Coordinates of C-alpha atoms and ligand atoms in Angstrom, one line a residue:
M1 CA 7.1 27.6 3.3
L2 CA 4.3 30.0 3.2
P3 CA 1.0 28.6 1.8
T4 CA -0.1 29.5 -1.7
S5 CA -3.6 29.5 -3.2
L6 CA -3.2 25.8 -4.2
R7 CA -1.4 24.3 -1.2
T8 CA -0.9 24.7 2.5
N9 CA 2.5 22.8 2.7
T10 CA 5.2 21.3 0.5
C11 CA 5.9 17.6 0.2
G12 CA 9.0 17.9 2.3
E13 CA 8.0 19.7 5.4
L14 CA 5.4 17.7 7.4
R15 CA 6.6 16.1 10.7
I16 CA 5.2 14.3 13.6
S17 CA 4.4 17.7 15.2
D18 CA 1.9 18.3 12.4
I19 CA -0.3 15.3 13.3
N20 CA -4.0 16.0 13.1
K21 CA -3.7 18.9 10.8
I22 CA -5.7 19.0 7.6
V23 CA -3.3 19.9 4.8
T24 CA -3.3 20.3 1.1
L25 CA -0.3 19.3 -1.0
C26 CA 0.5 19.5 -4.7
G27 CA 3.0 17.4 -6.5
W28 CA 3.9 14.6 -8.9
V29 CA 3.1 11.0 -8.4
Q30 CA 6.4 9.2 -7.8
K31 CA 4.8 5.8 -7.4
T32 CA 1.6 4.1 -6.4
R33 CA 1.2 0.7 -4.7
K34 CA -1.7 -1.3 -3.3
L35 CA -1.2 -3.2 -0.1
G36 CA -4.1 -5.1 1.3
G37 CA -7.1 -2.9 1.0
A38 CA -5.1 0.3 1.0
T39 CA -3.5 2.4 -1.8
F40 CA -0.2 4.2 -1.1
I41 CA 1.0 7.1 -3.2
D42 CA 4.4 8.8 -3.0
L43 CA 3.8 12.5 -3.9
R44 CA 6.9 14.4 -4.9
D45 CA 7.9 18.0 -5.3
R46 CA 11.2 19.9 -5.1
Y47 CA 11.2 19.7 -1.3
G48 CA 10.7 16.0 -0.8
I49 CA 8.3 13.1 -0.8
T50 CA 5.2 12.6 1.3
Q51 CA 3.3 9.3 1.5
L52 CA -0.4 9.5 0.9
I53 CA -2.7 6.7 2.1
F54 CA -6.2 5.8 0.9
S55 CA -8.2 2.9 2.3
G56 CA -11.4 2.1 0.4
E57 CA -14.0 3.5 2.8
D58 CA -13.0 7.2 2.4
G59 CA -14.7 9.7 0.2
N60 CA -13.4 10.2 -3.3
S61 CA -12.9 6.5 -3.7
E62 CA -14.1 6.7 -7.3
I63 CA -11.3 8.7 -8.6
L64 CA -8.7 6.7 -6.7
N65 CA -10.2 3.3 -7.5
Q66 CA -10.9 3.9 -11.2
E67 CA -7.7 5.5 -12.3
G68 CA -4.9 4.4 -10.1
F69 CA -2.4 7.2 -11.0
S70 CA 0.2 6.8 -13.6
R71 CA 3.7 8.2 -12.7
E72 CA 4.2 11.9 -13.0
T73 CA 0.4 12.8 -12.8
V74 CA 0.1 16.2 -11.1
L75 CA -2.2 16.0 -8.0
K76 CA -3.7 18.3 -5.5
V77 CA -4.6 16.3 -2.4
T78 CA -6.2 17.2 0.9
G79 CA -6.1 15.0 3.9
L80 CA -5.3 14.5 7.6
V81 CA -1.8 14.1 8.8
I82 CA -1.5 10.9 10.7
E83 CA 1.4 9.0 12.3
R84 CA 2.7 6.1 10.2
E85 CA 2.5 2.6 11.4
S86 CA 5.8 1.6 9.8
K87 CA 8.1 4.6 9.8
N88 CA 10.6 5.3 7.1
K89 CA 13.9 6.5 8.7
N90 CA 15.3 7.4 5.2
L91 CA 12.7 10.1 4.6
P92 CA 12.5 13.4 6.6
T93 CA 8.7 13.0 6.3
G94 CA 8.9 9.3 7.1
D95 CA 7.1 9.5 10.4
I96 CA 3.8 10.7 9.0
E97 CA 1.4 10.1 6.1
I98 CA -1.6 11.9 4.8
K99 CA -5.0 10.1 5.0
L100 CA -6.6 11.3 1.8
Q101 CA -10.0 13.1 1.9
N102 CA -9.9 14.7 -1.5
V103 CA -7.9 14.3 -4.7
E104 CA -7.9 16.6 -7.7
I105 CA -5.9 15.8 -10.9
L106 CA -4.3 19.1 -11.9
N107 CA -2.7 17.5 -15.0
N108 CA -2.0 14.1 -16.5
S109 CA 1.3 12.9 -17.7
I110 CA 2.2 10.5 -20.4
T111 CA 4.7 7.8 -19.5
P112 CA 8.1 9.5 -19.1
P113 CA 10.8 8.1 -21.3
F114 CA 12.9 7.2 -18.2
T115 CA 12.3 6.7 -14.5
I116 CA 12.4 9.8 -12.4
E117 CA 14.6 8.3 -9.7
D118 CA 18.1 8.7 -8.4
E119 CA 19.2 5.6 -10.3
T120 CA 17.5 6.2 -13.6
D121 CA 17.3 3.8 -16.5
G122 CA 17.7 6.7 -19.0
G123 CA 20.9 7.1 -21.1
D124 CA 22.8 10.4 -21.5
E125 CA 21.2 11.5 -24.8
L126 CA 17.7 10.6 -23.7
R127 CA 18.0 12.6 -20.5
M128 CA 19.5 15.5 -22.4
K129 CA 16.5 15.5 -24.8
Y130 CA 14.1 15.5 -21.9
R131 CA 16.2 17.7 -19.7
Y132 CA 13.2 19.2 -17.9
L133 CA 12.3 15.6 -16.7
D134 CA 15.9 14.9 -15.8
L135 CA 15.8 18.1 -13.6
R136 CA 13.0 16.5 -11.7
R137 CA 15.4 13.9 -10.3
N138 CA 16.9 14.6 -6.9
V139 CA 20.5 14.2 -7.9
V140 CA 20.4 16.7 -10.7
R141 CA 18.2 19.2 -8.7
K142 CA 20.6 19.0 -5.8
N143 CA 23.5 20.0 -8.1
L144 CA 21.6 23.2 -9.1
E145 CA 20.8 23.9 -5.5
L146 CA 24.5 23.7 -4.7
R147 CA 25.2 26.0 -7.6
H148 CA 22.7 28.5 -6.2
R149 CA 24.3 28.3 -2.8
I150 CA 27.8 28.9 -4.2
A151 CA 26.5 31.9 -6.1
I152 CA 24.8 33.4 -3.1
E153 CA 27.9 32.9 -0.9
T154 CA 30.1 34.4 -3.6
R155 CA 27.9 37.5 -3.7
N156 CA 27.9 37.7 0.1
Y157 CA 31.7 37.6 0.3
L158 CA 32.4 40.0 -2.5
D159 CA 29.7 42.4 -1.4
K160 CA 31.3 42.6 2.0
Q161 CA 34.6 43.4 0.3
Q162 CA 33.1 46.3 -1.5
F163 CA 32.9 44.7 -4.9
L164 CA 30.1 46.1 -7.2
E165 CA 28.3 43.7 -9.5
V166 CA 28.2 45.4 -12.9
E167 CA 26.7 43.8 -16.1
T168 CA 28.7 44.1 -19.2
P169 CA 27.4 43.6 -22.8
V170 CA 26.9 40.3 -24.5
L171 CA 27.0 41.7 -28.1
I172 CA 30.6 42.9 -28.3
K173 CA 33.6 42.9 -30.6
S174 CA 36.1 40.0 -30.6
T175 CA 38.4 39.8 -27.5
P176 CA 41.2 37.5 -28.2
E177 CA 41.4 35.3 -25.2
G178 CA 42.9 32.4 -27.0
A179 CA 39.8 30.7 -28.5
R180 CA 37.5 31.3 -31.4
D181 CA 34.6 33.7 -31.1
F182 CA 31.0 32.9 -31.6
V183 CA 29.7 35.6 -33.9
V184 CA 26.3 37.2 -34.4
P185 CA 25.4 38.9 -37.7
S186 CA 24.0 42.5 -37.4
R187 CA 20.8 43.1 -39.4
M188 CA 21.1 46.9 -39.1
N189 CA 24.8 46.9 -40.1
P190 CA 25.0 44.7 -43.1
N191 CA 28.1 42.5 -43.4
Q192 CA 29.1 43.3 -39.8
F193 CA 29.2 41.0 -36.9
Y194 CA 29.1 41.2 -33.1
A195 CA 31.1 38.6 -31.2
L196 CA 29.9 37.0 -28.0
P197 CA 32.4 37.6 -25.1
Q198 CA 34.9 35.0 -24.3
S199 CA 35.1 37.0 -21.1
P200 CA 34.3 40.5 -20.1
Q201 CA 38.1 41.2 -19.9
T202 CA 38.3 44.6 -21.7
F203 CA 35.1 45.9 -20.1
K204 CA 36.2 45.1 -16.6
Q205 CA 39.5 46.9 -17.3
L206 CA 37.5 49.9 -18.6
L207 CA 35.5 49.8 -15.4
M208 CA 38.8 50.3 -13.5
V209 CA 39.6 53.3 -15.7
S210 CA 36.1 54.5 -14.7
G211 CA 37.1 54.3 -11.1
F212 CA 34.8 51.5 -10.0
D213 CA 37.7 50.1 -8.0
R214 CA 36.2 46.7 -7.3
Y215 CA 34.0 44.9 -9.9
Y216 CA 32.6 41.4 -10.1
Q217 CA 30.0 39.6 -12.2
I218 CA 28.7 36.1 -12.4
V219 CA 28.7 36.0 -16.1
K220 CA 28.1 33.9 -19.1
C221 CA 31.2 33.5 -21.5
F222 CA 31.3 31.9 -24.9
R223 CA 34.2 30.1 -26.6
D224 CA 34.0 28.2 -29.8
E225 CA 36.4 25.4 -28.8
D226 CA 36.5 21.7 -29.3
L227 CA 34.6 20.2 -26.5
R228 CA 35.7 18.0 -23.7
A229 CA 34.0 16.6 -20.6
D230 CA 34.7 19.7 -18.6
R231 CA 34.0 22.2 -21.4
Q232 CA 30.9 23.8 -22.7
P233 CA 30.6 26.4 -25.4
E234 CA 28.8 28.7 -23.0
F235 CA 29.9 28.6 -19.4
T236 CA 29.9 30.9 -16.4
Q237 CA 32.7 32.7 -14.7
I238 CA 33.0 34.6 -11.4
D239 CA 34.7 37.5 -13.0
C240 CA 36.5 40.1 -10.9
E241 CA 38.8 43.1 -11.1
M242 CA 40.5 45.4 -8.6
S243 CA 42.3 48.7 -8.7
F244 CA 45.4 49.8 -6.9
V245 CA 46.6 46.3 -6.2
E246 CA 49.5 44.1 -6.6
Q247 CA 49.5 40.4 -7.2
E248 CA 49.6 39.7 -3.4
D249 CA 46.4 41.6 -2.8
I250 CA 44.5 39.6 -5.4
L251 CA 45.9 36.3 -4.0
Q252 CA 44.8 37.3 -0.5
T253 CA 41.4 38.5 -1.5
F254 CA 40.5 35.4 -3.6
E255 CA 42.1 33.0 -1.1
G256 CA 39.5 34.6 1.2
L257 CA 36.7 33.8 -1.2
I258 CA 37.8 30.2 -1.7
K259 CA 38.0 29.7 2.1
H260 CA 34.6 31.4 2.6
L261 CA 33.0 29.1 0.0
F262 CA 34.5 25.9 1.5
K263 CA 33.4 27.0 5.0
T264 CA 29.9 28.2 4.2
V265 CA 29.0 25.7 1.5
K266 CA 30.9 22.5 2.5
G267 CA 31.6 23.2 6.2
L268 CA 35.3 22.8 5.7
D269 CA 38.2 24.9 7.0
I270 CA 40.9 25.3 4.4
A271 CA 44.4 26.0 5.5
S272 CA 46.4 28.8 3.9
I273 CA 46.8 28.0 0.2
P274 CA 50.4 27.2 -0.7
R275 CA 52.1 28.7 -3.8
M276 CA 54.2 27.1 -6.5
S277 CA 56.0 28.6 -9.4
Y278 CA 55.0 27.4 -12.9
A279 CA 58.6 26.2 -13.3
D280 CA 58.4 24.0 -10.2
A281 CA 55.0 22.7 -11.2
M282 CA 56.4 21.6 -14.5
K283 CA 59.5 20.2 -12.9
Y284 CA 57.9 18.2 -10.1
Y285 CA 54.5 17.4 -11.6
G286 CA 55.0 17.8 -15.4
N287 CA 51.8 19.9 -15.3
D288 CA 50.8 23.5 -14.6
K289 CA 47.8 22.3 -12.6
P290 CA 49.2 19.7 -10.3
D291 CA 47.0 17.5 -8.2
T292 CA 48.6 18.0 -4.8
R293 CA 46.4 15.6 -2.9
F294 CA 49.4 13.2 -3.1
E295 CA 53.2 13.5 -3.5
M296 CA 54.7 11.1 -6.0
K297 CA 56.8 13.9 -7.6
L298 CA 58.6 13.5 -10.8
I299 CA 62.3 12.7 -10.2
D300 CA 65.1 13.6 -12.5
F301 CA 66.7 10.3 -13.3
N302 CA 69.2 11.4 -15.9
S303 CA 72.5 11.3 -13.9
T304 CA 71.3 8.2 -12.0
T305 CA 70.7 6.1 -15.1
K306 CA 72.8 7.3 -18.0
G307 CA 76.2 5.8 -19.0
K308 CA 75.4 2.2 -18.0
S309 CA 75.1 1.0 -21.6
F310 CA 71.3 0.9 -21.6
K311 CA 70.7 2.5 -24.9
V312 CA 67.1 3.5 -24.3
F313 CA 68.1 5.7 -21.4
D314 CA 71.5 6.8 -22.9
D315 CA 69.8 8.1 -26.1
A316 CA 66.9 9.7 -24.4
E317 CA 66.7 13.5 -24.0
T318 CA 65.4 12.9 -20.5
V319 CA 64.8 10.1 -18.0
I320 CA 62.1 10.6 -15.3
A321 CA 61.0 8.4 -12.5
I322 CA 58.1 8.3 -10.0
C323 CA 57.9 6.3 -6.9
A324 CA 54.6 4.6 -6.2
K325 CA 54.3 3.9 -2.5
G326 CA 53.3 0.4 -1.5
A327 CA 53.0 -0.9 -5.1
S328 CA 56.0 -3.3 -5.1
E329 CA 53.6 -6.2 -5.2
Y330 CA 52.1 -5.2 -8.5
T331 CA 51.9 -8.5 -10.5
R332 CA 53.6 -9.0 -13.8
K333 CA 50.2 -8.8 -15.4
Q334 CA 49.4 -5.4 -13.8
L335 CA 52.8 -4.0 -14.9
D336 CA 52.3 -5.3 -18.5
E337 CA 48.9 -3.6 -18.5
L338 CA 50.4 -0.4 -17.1
T339 CA 53.0 -0.5 -19.9
E340 CA 50.3 -0.8 -22.5
W341 CA 48.5 2.1 -20.8
V342 CA 51.5 4.4 -21.1
K343 CA 52.0 3.4 -24.7
R344 CA 48.5 4.5 -25.7
P345 CA 48.6 7.5 -28.2
Q346 CA 47.1 9.8 -25.6
I347 CA 50.0 9.2 -23.2
G348 CA 52.6 8.6 -25.9
A349 CA 55.4 6.8 -24.0
T350 CA 57.5 4.3 -25.9
G351 CA 57.8 1.9 -22.9
L352 CA 58.0 1.6 -19.2
V353 CA 60.9 0.5 -17.0
Y354 CA 60.2 -0.6 -13.4
A355 CA 62.1 -1.5 -10.3
R356 CA 60.5 -3.2 -7.3
F357 CA 61.8 -2.5 -3.8
N358 CA 60.5 -5.7 -2.3
I359 CA 59.2 -6.1 1.2
D360 CA 62.2 -8.4 2.0
G361 CA 64.6 -5.6 1.0
T362 CA 65.7 -7.0 -2.3
L363 CA 65.6 -4.9 -5.5
K364 CA 64.5 -6.3 -8.8
S365 CA 64.0 -4.3 -12.1
S366 CA 62.9 -4.9 -15.6
V367 CA 66.4 -3.9 -16.7
D368 CA 68.5 -6.1 -14.4
K369 CA 70.9 -6.7 -17.3
F370 CA 72.1 -3.1 -17.1
Y371 CA 71.7 -2.2 -13.5
N372 CA 72.9 -4.4 -10.7
E373 CA 71.5 -4.4 -7.2
E374 CA 74.1 -1.7 -6.1
E375 CA 72.9 0.5 -8.9
L376 CA 69.2 -0.1 -8.0
K377 CA 70.0 0.9 -4.4
K378 CA 71.0 4.3 -5.8
W379 CA 67.7 4.5 -7.7
A380 CA 65.9 3.8 -4.4
E381 CA 67.9 6.3 -2.6
I382 CA 67.2 9.1 -5.1
C383 CA 63.5 8.2 -5.1
N384 CA 63.4 8.0 -1.3
A385 CA 61.9 4.6 -1.9
E386 CA 61.2 2.3 1.0
K387 CA 60.6 -1.5 1.1
G388 CA 57.3 -2.1 -0.6
D389 CA 57.6 0.7 -3.2
L390 CA 57.6 0.5 -6.9
I391 CA 59.8 2.8 -9.1
L392 CA 58.5 3.5 -12.6
V393 CA 60.7 5.1 -15.2
L394 CA 60.0 6.8 -18.5
A395 CA 62.5 8.0 -21.1
G396 CA 62.3 10.0 -24.3
A397 CA 62.0 13.6 -25.6
E398 CA 61.7 16.1 -22.8
D399 CA 58.2 17.6 -23.3
K400 CA 56.5 14.3 -24.3
T401 CA 58.1 12.3 -21.5
R402 CA 57.3 14.9 -18.8
K403 CA 53.7 15.0 -20.0
A404 CA 53.6 11.1 -20.0
A405 CA 55.1 11.0 -16.5
S406 CA 52.5 13.5 -15.3
E407 CA 49.7 11.3 -16.7
L408 CA 51.3 8.2 -15.2
R409 CA 51.5 9.9 -11.8
L410 CA 47.8 10.7 -12.0
E411 CA 46.9 7.2 -13.1
M412 CA 48.9 5.7 -10.2
G413 CA 47.3 8.2 -7.9
N414 CA 43.9 6.8 -9.1
R415 CA 45.0 3.2 -8.8
L416 CA 46.4 3.6 -5.3
G417 CA 43.3 5.5 -4.1
L418 CA 45.1 8.7 -3.5
R419 CA 42.6 11.0 -5.2
D420 CA 39.8 11.0 -2.7
K421 CA 37.0 13.4 -3.9
N422 CA 36.3 14.4 -0.3
I423 CA 39.8 15.7 0.2
F424 CA 40.5 19.2 -1.2
S425 CA 44.0 20.4 -1.9
C426 CA 44.3 24.0 -3.1
L427 CA 47.3 25.6 -4.8
W428 CA 48.3 28.9 -6.3
V429 CA 50.5 28.4 -9.4
I430 CA 52.4 31.7 -10.0
D431 CA 55.0 33.2 -12.3
F432 CA 53.6 31.8 -15.5
P433 CA 55.5 32.6 -18.7
L434 CA 54.0 35.6 -20.5
L435 CA 54.2 34.0 -24.0
E436 CA 54.0 30.7 -25.6
W437 CA 55.1 29.8 -29.1
N438 CA 52.1 28.7 -31.2
E439 CA 53.1 25.9 -33.5
G440 CA 49.5 25.6 -34.8
D441 CA 47.0 25.0 -32.0
P442 CA 43.7 23.4 -33.3
N443 CA 41.8 25.8 -31.0
L444 CA 43.3 28.9 -32.6
L445 CA 42.8 30.5 -36.0
A446 CA 45.4 29.0 -38.4
S447 CA 46.6 32.5 -39.2
L448 CA 48.0 32.8 -35.7
A449 CA 50.4 29.8 -36.1
G450 CA 54.1 30.4 -36.1
R451 CA 53.8 33.4 -33.7
W452 CA 54.1 34.2 -30.1
H453 CA 50.8 33.8 -28.3
A454 CA 49.8 35.3 -25.0
K455 CA 49.7 32.4 -22.5
H456 CA 47.1 34.2 -20.4
H457 CA 45.8 37.0 -22.6
P458 CA 47.4 40.1 -24.2
F459 CA 46.5 42.4 -21.3
T460 CA 48.7 40.6 -18.8
S461 CA 51.7 42.5 -17.6
P462 CA 55.2 41.1 -17.7
K463 CA 57.2 41.1 -14.4
P464 CA 58.9 44.5 -14.4
E465 CA 62.3 42.9 -14.1
D466 CA 61.7 40.8 -17.2
I467 CA 60.4 43.6 -19.5
E468 CA 63.8 44.0 -21.2
L469 CA 63.7 40.3 -22.3
L470 CA 60.8 41.1 -24.5
N471 CA 63.3 42.3 -27.0
T472 CA 65.8 39.5 -26.7
N473 CA 64.2 36.4 -25.3
P474 CA 60.4 36.7 -25.3
G475 CA 60.0 33.1 -24.2
A476 CA 61.8 33.7 -20.9
V477 CA 59.6 36.6 -19.8
R478 CA 57.5 35.8 -16.8
A479 CA 54.1 37.3 -16.2
N480 CA 52.3 38.6 -13.2
A481 CA 49.8 35.8 -13.7
Y482 CA 48.4 33.2 -11.4
D483 CA 46.1 30.2 -11.4
I484 CA 44.2 28.7 -8.6
V485 CA 44.2 24.9 -8.8
V486 CA 42.1 22.5 -6.7
N487 CA 42.8 18.8 -6.9
G488 CA 44.5 19.1 -10.2
V489 CA 41.7 21.2 -11.7
E490 CA 42.3 24.8 -12.8
I491 CA 39.5 26.6 -11.0
G492 CA 40.5 30.1 -12.1
G493 CA 43.2 32.4 -13.3
G494 CA 44.1 36.0 -13.6
S495 CA 46.8 38.6 -13.8
I496 CA 48.0 42.0 -13.0
R497 CA 47.3 44.0 -16.2
I498 CA 49.2 46.4 -18.3
H499 CA 47.9 49.9 -17.6
N500 CA 50.4 51.8 -19.7
K501 CA 49.6 52.5 -23.4
D502 CA 53.2 52.1 -24.6
L503 CA 53.7 48.8 -22.9
Q504 CA 50.4 47.6 -24.2
A505 CA 51.4 48.6 -27.7
K506 CA 54.7 46.8 -27.3
M507 CA 52.9 43.7 -26.2
F508 CA 50.7 43.8 -29.3
D509 CA 53.9 44.2 -31.4
V510 CA 55.5 41.1 -29.8
L511 CA 52.2 39.2 -30.5
G512 CA 52.6 40.1 -34.2
F513 CA 49.9 42.8 -34.5
S514 CA 50.7 45.6 -36.9
K515 CA 50.2 49.1 -35.4
D516 CA 47.1 49.5 -37.5
D517 CA 45.6 46.2 -36.5
A518 CA 46.3 46.9 -32.8
Q519 CA 44.7 50.3 -33.1
K520 CA 41.7 48.9 -35.0
Q521 CA 41.0 46.1 -32.5
F522 CA 42.1 47.6 -29.2
G523 CA 42.3 51.3 -29.9
F524 CA 39.4 51.8 -27.4
L525 CA 41.5 50.2 -24.6
M526 CA 44.8 51.9 -25.4
N527 CA 43.0 55.3 -25.7
A528 CA 41.3 54.7 -22.4
F529 CA 44.8 54.1 -20.8
E530 CA 45.6 57.7 -21.7
F531 CA 43.0 59.1 -19.3
G532 CA 44.6 58.1 -16.1
A533 CA 44.2 54.3 -15.9
P534 CA 44.9 53.0 -12.4
P535 CA 47.2 50.0 -11.8
H536 CA 44.8 47.1 -11.7
G537 CA 44.5 43.3 -11.9
G538 CA 41.9 40.6 -11.5
I539 CA 40.9 37.0 -11.8
A540 CA 38.1 34.9 -13.1
L541 CA 36.9 31.6 -11.5
G542 CA 35.2 28.9 -13.5
F543 CA 31.9 28.8 -11.8
D544 CA 30.6 25.6 -13.4
R545 CA 33.9 23.8 -12.5
L546 CA 33.8 25.1 -8.9
C547 CA 30.3 23.7 -8.6
S548 CA 31.3 20.3 -10.0
L549 CA 34.3 20.2 -7.7
F550 CA 32.2 20.9 -4.7
G551 CA 29.6 18.4 -5.9
G552 CA 32.3 15.7 -6.2
A553 CA 31.7 15.2 -10.0
D554 CA 34.1 15.2 -12.9
S555 CA 31.9 16.8 -15.5
I556 CA 30.4 20.3 -15.3
R557 CA 27.3 19.3 -17.3
D558 CA 25.2 18.2 -14.5
F559 CA 25.7 21.5 -12.7
I560 CA 24.3 23.5 -15.7
A561 CA 20.5 23.5 -16.0
F562 CA 20.4 23.2 -19.8
P563 CA 23.8 22.1 -21.0
K564 CA 25.0 21.3 -24.6
N565 CA 26.1 17.8 -25.6
N566 CA 29.6 16.8 -26.8
S567 CA 29.1 18.3 -30.2
G568 CA 27.9 21.6 -28.8
R569 CA 24.2 20.8 -29.5
D570 CA 21.2 21.4 -27.3
V571 CA 19.3 18.3 -28.3
M572 CA 16.3 19.4 -26.3
I573 CA 15.5 22.5 -28.4
D574 CA 17.5 21.3 -31.3
A575 CA 20.0 24.1 -31.6
P576 CA 21.9 25.2 -33.6
S577 CA 19.5 25.0 -36.4
E578 CA 18.9 26.4 -39.8
I579 CA 17.1 29.7 -40.2
S580 CA 14.6 30.8 -42.9
E581 CA 15.5 32.2 -46.2
E582 CA 13.8 35.4 -45.2
Q583 CA 15.9 35.8 -42.0
L584 CA 19.1 35.1 -44.0
K585 CA 18.1 37.7 -46.5
E586 CA 17.5 40.3 -43.8
L587 CA 20.9 39.5 -42.4
N588 CA 22.5 39.9 -45.8
I589 CA 23.9 36.3 -45.6
N590 CA 24.2 34.2 -48.7
I591 CA 24.6 30.5 -48.0
I592 CA 26.2 28.8 -50.8
T593 CA 25.2 25.2 -50.9
K594 CA 27.2 22.8 -53.0
K595 CA 25.0 20.4 -54.9
Ligands
LIG1 N1 39.6 37.0 -18.5 C1 40.4 36.0 -18.0 C2 39.9 34.6 -18.4 O1 38.8 34.5 -18.8 C3 40.5 36.0 -16.5 C4 41.3 37.2 -16.0 O2 42.4 37.5 -16.5 O3 40.7 37.9 -15.2 O4 40.6 33.6 -18.3

């Protein structure tokens, strides 16, 4: 790195070839130790750690002897680069050390509330509160370096493909993407509110009407949803839109981006990304974002098991099996524990039936009374089971059982070590349904319950051959919508849009908007469609999730510099927080507090 006024080098760059140079470094004291007559200090900055050595007879002994340095003191040190006697192979600078000639304390530090080390003693909340210290730790900083790299490579790829990065506004009007909006009161327009964008969806479509042809933006989006490990109220998307395209063009372009990122950031060559219809994903994996690192597909067990006097199966709406390879030697205890696991409310199964295909070729099940060995052989055949496999069977109501089977599959995948974080399996899921019946989703406004709801968003176009069904069987209409899934995580999704005013009006009608409401909320878009809107479509990739996936982590939190906690709070700056009476008055907001 180029020298600055305060330093000649960083703490990560000196090597054996620098021996005999006089250098000046700045950084934080990682640790100090005394050994014999000498004092050793590890000095740390973003680039690495360099060992400093001071042995009594040198100048500046006063400052070194008197104080010893407490952790995190900021030093400016000057000295001679010398070869280390005992080298440290684990450090890039491990061949050298700096023989100190001069030390200046640039700033003191009080004792940090947790150790600034890879394995820290600080708990989650504490580290969140002192996030700026947590960010000094290698592991967290590396995540943000990875994030930076992914952003740069995204820009490189999209720039080469003629995409223009355009910024869209943050203070906007509600866009119904399926979640609640965060709203911002307007001082200059009393009683009126902006909404923070859930995504720049309508703006990017308007940019297509403007003829921008290819747009992208790495952009903050805001959704007021209940939080989970992989959700944050504000998150970042790689948001893109293209004109004069069909679904195939988008899949090709963004398959290109995914491959480019894997290649340049992780050094991995990704094969062509397979595609699966939503219907198949649900049928074989019970899930619209299947983890395809392993098989263990869901098997329809209805005709195999019904009519043999086993009431549980006979009475069930559906019976589904999975075949866990090499798990026939699961002990009774393990199986009991697995049964308890599927009965947890989050999974919701009523019980678990199993059949072992033993190594010696015999078959034994937990329902031997109803199914003899001949019958079990058929089970094994349908499951393609081999000696050593374990068949697990769930039965009950269709949706619930499929979901439980999907969870059980993932759990068995975990237990059998089939979900290696270093293996990446990408998949396009296509042909999503256009609409979904909303029974009352806790993440949606209550007033939207008992209505059709856009599965993707209201601007997604139906497949032309299904448009007629909008009048007769809306639930059967398929959309020109697609998701990209990696290792069972939805990394992004998009669609070909409606670009025709009448079809867009029809869509709002199906979604239960009155003509007036549709005009009020989306008049700007439908009007724009009257000025020669080109056919267009796009996609948005979850940038934080992509980073955590590349970083081999489950949570996106550690890939965001200043994240919120599970209750949506920033515990470091203490937000959200109350505002003063004066501010409230200016905003024309009356807070009614119940005494
Ligand atoms: N705006 C959509 C979303 O945020 C993505 C898209 O359709 O491009 O999910």
